[in-house]
Amino acid sequence: MADRLTQLQDAVNSLADQFCNAIGVLQQCGPPTSFNNIQSAINKDQPANPTEEYAQLFAALIARTAKDIDVLIDSLPSEESTAALQAASLYKLEEENHEAATCLEDVVYRGDLLLEKIQSALADIAQSQLKTRSGAHTQPFPTTSTVTPWAEKRTGPCR
């Protein structure tokens, strides 16, 4: 984001571009007329050719840019704004910044404490799950002494 003076300069440059473009388009597209036809052209309500549409378009662009320039000029510091007033304003902003920094440090500290509690709880949960899983694997499985009919002892190679 540019500062207000840069924005103002950009808006003035844009306005100059719009003026140049408007004059160029009007010179290129406008039909030659004599001074006798000026009154009849002023009395027309509807645009009869694209030149009048361009004129309306550029008039709207120029008016909007001029309003933007007025807003930017109004947002600039006033002449009553002395160095002492600006210094006081900066001092107040600096105090607010320090208060916000202190608040942020407090929130971060409390967040770190909460994170440690959560990590500790997760570690406890993981340990208890490991204990229950390892306890289930160390219990003996029930065995049966049934022999299946296809289980034979083979001493030689398979055929």
mmCIF file of C-alpha atoms in Angstrom:
data_model
loop_
_atom_site.group_PDB
_atom_site.id
_atom_site.type_symbol
_atom_site.label_atom_id
_atom_site.label_comp_id
_atom_site.label_asym_id
_atom_site.label_seq_id
_atom_site.Cartn_x
_atom_site.Cartn_y
_atom_site.Cartn_z
ATOM 1 C CA MET A 1 0.000 0.000 0.000
ATOM 2 C CA ALA A 2 1.447 3.332 -1.008
ATOM 3 C CA ASP A 3 1.336 6.427 1.153
ATOM 4 C CA ARG A 4 -1.241 9.136 0.512
ATOM 5 C CA LEU A 5 1.103 11.430 -1.405
ATOM 6 C CA THR A 6 2.032 8.620 -3.789
ATOM 7 C CA GLN A 7 -1.646 7.774 -4.236
ATOM 8 C CA LEU A 8 -2.372 11.431 -4.941
ATOM 9 C CA GLN A 9 0.422 11.625 -7.517
ATOM 10 C CA ASP A 10 -0.834 8.430 -9.173
ATOM 11 C CA ALA A 11 -4.362 9.861 -9.322
ATOM 12 C CA VAL A 12 -3.115 13.120 -10.880
ATOM 13 C CA ASN A 13 -1.120 11.110 -13.433
ATOM 14 C CA SER A 14 -4.195 9.023 -14.181
ATOM 15 C CA LEU A 15 -6.257 12.177 -14.652
ATOM 16 C CA ALA A 16 -3.666 13.553 -17.082
ATOM 17 C CA ASP A 17 -3.730 10.256 -19.015
ATOM 18 C CA GLN A 18 -7.508 10.378 -19.200
ATOM 19 C CA PHE A 19 -7.448 13.949 -20.509
ATOM 20 C CA CYS A 20 -4.894 13.016 -23.176
ATOM 21 C CA ASN A 21 -6.794 9.888 -24.183
ATOM 22 C CA ALA A 22 -10.087 11.764 -24.335
ATOM 23 C CA ILE A 23 -8.649 14.465 -26.569
ATOM 24 C CA GLY A 24 -6.957 11.859 -28.790
ATOM 25 C CA VAL A 25 -10.104 9.756 -29.219
ATOM 26 C CA LEU A 26 -12.247 12.809 -29.870
ATOM 27 C CA GLN A 27 -9.793 14.082 -32.502
ATOM 28 C CA GLN A 28 -9.633 10.662 -34.152
ATOM 29 C CA CYS A 29 -13.344 9.829 -34.176
ATOM 30 C CA GLY A 30 -14.956 13.248 -34.267
ATOM 31 C CA PRO A 31 -16.328 14.438 -37.590
ATOM 32 C CA PRO A 32 -15.245 17.868 -38.759
ATOM 33 C CA THR A 33 -17.846 20.521 -38.008
ATOM 34 C CA SER A 34 -18.183 24.197 -38.511
ATOM 35 C CA PHE A 35 -19.006 26.636 -35.733
ATOM 36 C CA ASN A 36 -22.513 27.097 -37.161
ATOM 37 C CA ASN A 37 -23.497 23.532 -36.117
ATOM 38 C CA ILE A 38 -22.491 23.925 -32.477
ATOM 39 C CA GLN A 39 -25.942 25.010 -31.286
ATOM 40 C CA SER A 40 -27.711 22.127 -33.074
ATOM 41 C CA ALA A 41 -25.237 19.586 -31.607
ATOM 42 C CA ILE A 42 -25.802 20.912 -28.089
ATOM 43 C CA ASN A 43 -29.590 20.569 -28.399
ATOM 44 C CA LYS A 44 -29.483 16.831 -29.246
ATOM 45 C CA ASP A 45 -30.519 14.580 -26.376
ATOM 46 C CA GLN A 46 -29.528 11.167 -27.754
ATOM 47 C CA PRO A 47 -25.963 10.368 -28.747
ATOM 48 C CA ALA A 48 -25.994 10.114 -32.496
ATOM 49 C CA ASN A 49 -22.523 8.673 -33.003
ATOM 50 C CA PRO A 50 -19.836 6.888 -31.022
ATOM 51 C CA THR A 51 -17.967 10.146 -30.457
ATOM 52 C CA GLU A 52 -20.628 11.324 -28.037
ATOM 53 C CA GLU A 53 -20.536 7.950 -26.268
ATOM 54 C CA TYR A 54 -16.761 8.342 -25.893
ATOM 55 C CA ALA A 55 -17.282 11.857 -24.595
ATOM 56 C CA GLN A 56 -19.710 10.593 -21.946
ATOM 57 C CA LEU A 57 -17.373 7.759 -20.999
ATOM 58 C CA PHE A 58 -14.344 10.008 -20.608
ATOM 59 C CA ALA A 59 -16.396 12.620 -18.767
ATOM 60 C CA ALA A 60 -17.446 9.974 -16.239
ATOM 61 C CA LEU A 61 -13.854 8.704 -15.856
ATOM 62 C CA ILE A 62 -12.475 12.205 -15.414
ATOM 63 C CA ALA A 63 -15.181 13.135 -12.903
ATOM 64 C CA ARG A 64 -14.566 9.953 -10.868
ATOM 65 C CA THR A 65 -10.805 10.533 -10.835
ATOM 66 C CA ALA A 66 -11.323 14.162 -9.799
ATOM 67 C CA LYS A 67 -13.495 12.974 -6.887
ATOM 68 C CA ASP A 68 -10.784 10.482 -5.897
ATOM 69 C CA ILE A 69 -8.244 13.303 -5.928
ATOM 70 C CA ASP A 70 -10.510 15.409 -3.698
ATOM 71 C CA VAL A 71 -10.843 12.543 -1.225
ATOM 72 C CA LEU A 72 -7.062 12.024 -1.174
ATOM 73 C CA ILE A 73 -6.445 15.736 -0.636
ATOM 74 C CA ASP A 74 -8.955 15.783 2.230
ATOM 75 C CA SER A 75 -7.200 12.822 3.859
ATOM 76 C CA LEU A 76 -3.839 14.600 3.968
ATOM 77 C CA PRO A 77 -2.789 16.110 7.313
ATOM 78 C CA SER A 78 -4.110 19.594 7.853
ATOM 79 C CA GLU A 79 -1.977 22.680 8.302
ATOM 80 C CA GLU A 80 -2.963 22.809 11.974
ATOM 81 C CA SER A 81 -1.168 19.502 12.494
ATOM 82 C CA THR A 82 2.108 20.582 14.033
ATOM 83 C CA ALA A 83 5.120 18.464 14.787
ATOM 84 C CA ALA A 84 4.147 18.396 18.476
ATOM 85 C CA LEU A 85 0.663 17.084 17.678
ATOM 86 C CA GLN A 86 2.099 14.455 15.362
ATOM 87 C CA ALA A 87 4.648 13.424 18.012
ATOM 88 C CA ALA A 88 1.882 13.118 20.606
ATOM 89 C CA SER A 89 -0.171 11.011 18.221
ATOM 90 C CA LEU A 90 2.816 8.771 17.504
ATOM 91 C CA TYR A 91 3.511 8.441 21.245
ATOM 92 C CA LYS A 92 -0.094 7.384 21.861
ATOM 93 C CA LEU A 93 0.097 4.841 19.030
ATOM 94 C CA GLU A 94 3.356 3.509 20.458
ATOM 95 C CA GLU A 95 1.746 3.050 23.889
ATOM 96 C CA GLU A 96 -1.162 1.186 22.297
ATOM 97 C CA ASN A 97 1.341 -0.951 20.413
ATOM 98 C CA HIS A 98 3.175 -1.854 23.642
ATOM 99 C CA GLU A 99 -0.119 -2.747 25.344
ATOM 100 C CA ALA A 100 -1.066 -4.959 22.415
ATOM 101 C CA ALA A 101 2.392 -6.577 22.477
ATOM 102 C CA THR A 102 2.048 -7.318 26.215
ATOM 103 C CA CYS A 103 -1.382 -8.813 25.626
ATOM 104 C CA LEU A 104 -0.035 -10.911 22.766
ATOM 105 C CA GLU A 105 2.863 -12.182 24.904
ATOM 106 C CA ASP A 106 0.378 -13.186 27.620
ATOM 107 C CA VAL A 107 -1.800 -15.035 25.126
ATOM 108 C CA VAL A 108 1.224 -16.824 23.675
ATOM 109 C CA TYR A 109 2.388 -17.831 27.173
ATOM 110 C CA ARG A 110 -1.055 -19.217 28.049
ATOM 111 C CA GLY A 111 -1.141 -20.984 24.686
ATOM 112 C CA ASP A 112 2.233 -22.611 25.410
ATOM 113 C CA LEU A 113 0.987 -23.817 28.793
ATOM 114 C CA LEU A 114 -2.129 -25.253 27.174
ATOM 115 C CA LEU A 115 -0.030 -26.922 24.497
ATOM 116 C CA GLU A 116 2.148 -28.582 27.148
ATOM 117 C CA LYS A 117 -0.966 -29.889 28.927
ATOM 118 C CA ILE A 118 -2.367 -31.258 25.675
ATOM 119 C CA GLN A 119 0.934 -32.911 24.747
ATOM 120 C CA SER A 120 1.166 -34.465 28.224
ATOM 121 C CA ALA A 121 -2.395 -35.787 27.955
ATOM 122 C CA LEU A 122 -1.682 -37.216 24.504
ATOM 123 C CA ALA A 123 1.472 -38.899 25.801
ATOM 124 C CA ASP A 124 -0.523 -40.447 28.670
ATOM 125 C CA ILE A 125 -3.161 -41.697 26.234
ATOM 126 C CA ALA A 126 -0.504 -43.181 23.957
ATOM 127 C CA GLN A 127 1.196 -44.923 26.906
ATOM 128 C CA SER A 128 -2.067 -46.411 28.122
ATOM 129 C CA GLN A 129 -2.911 -47.646 24.632
ATOM 130 C CA LEU A 130 0.527 -49.239 24.296
ATOM 131 C CA LYS A 131 0.124 -50.942 27.677
ATOM 132 C CA THR A 132 -3.288 -52.345 26.776
ATOM 133 C CA ARG A 133 -2.069 -53.568 23.380
ATOM 134 C CA SER A 134 1.104 -55.118 24.704
ATOM 135 C CA GLY A 135 -0.865 -56.711 27.540
ATOM 136 C CA ALA A 136 -3.238 -58.321 25.037
ATOM 137 C CA HIS A 137 -0.364 -59.842 23.040
ATOM 138 C CA THR A 138 1.395 -61.335 26.085
ATOM 139 C CA GLN A 139 -1.669 -63.255 27.226
ATOM 140 C CA PRO A 140 -1.525 -66.887 26.108
ATOM 141 C CA PHE A 141 -3.805 -67.898 23.284
ATOM 142 C CA PRO A 142 -6.154 -70.804 23.958
ATOM 143 C CA THR A 143 -4.694 -73.926 22.351
ATOM 144 C CA THR A 144 -6.492 -77.035 21.213
ATOM 145 C CA SER A 145 -4.917 -80.428 20.927
ATOM 146 C CA THR A 146 -6.892 -81.596 17.974
ATOM 147 C CA VAL A 147 -4.982 -83.034 15.089
ATOM 148 C CA THR A 148 -6.235 -82.459 11.620
ATOM 149 C CA PRO A 149 -6.441 -85.484 9.354
ATOM 150 C CA TRP A 150 -4.271 -83.946 6.657
ATOM 151 C CA ALA A 151 -1.421 -83.134 8.997
ATOM 152 C CA GLU A 152 1.085 -85.950 8.512
ATOM 153 C CA LYS A 153 4.691 -86.193 9.264
ATOM 154 C CA ARG A 154 6.678 -86.255 6.114
ATOM 155 C CA THR A 155 10.181 -87.395 6.114
ATOM 156 C CA GLY A 156 10.868 -87.410 2.422
ATOM 157 C CA PRO A 157 10.418 -85.041 -0.463
ATOM 158 C CA CYS A 158 6.927 -84.112 -1.619
ATOM 159 C CA ARG A 159 5.575 -85.847 -4.665
#
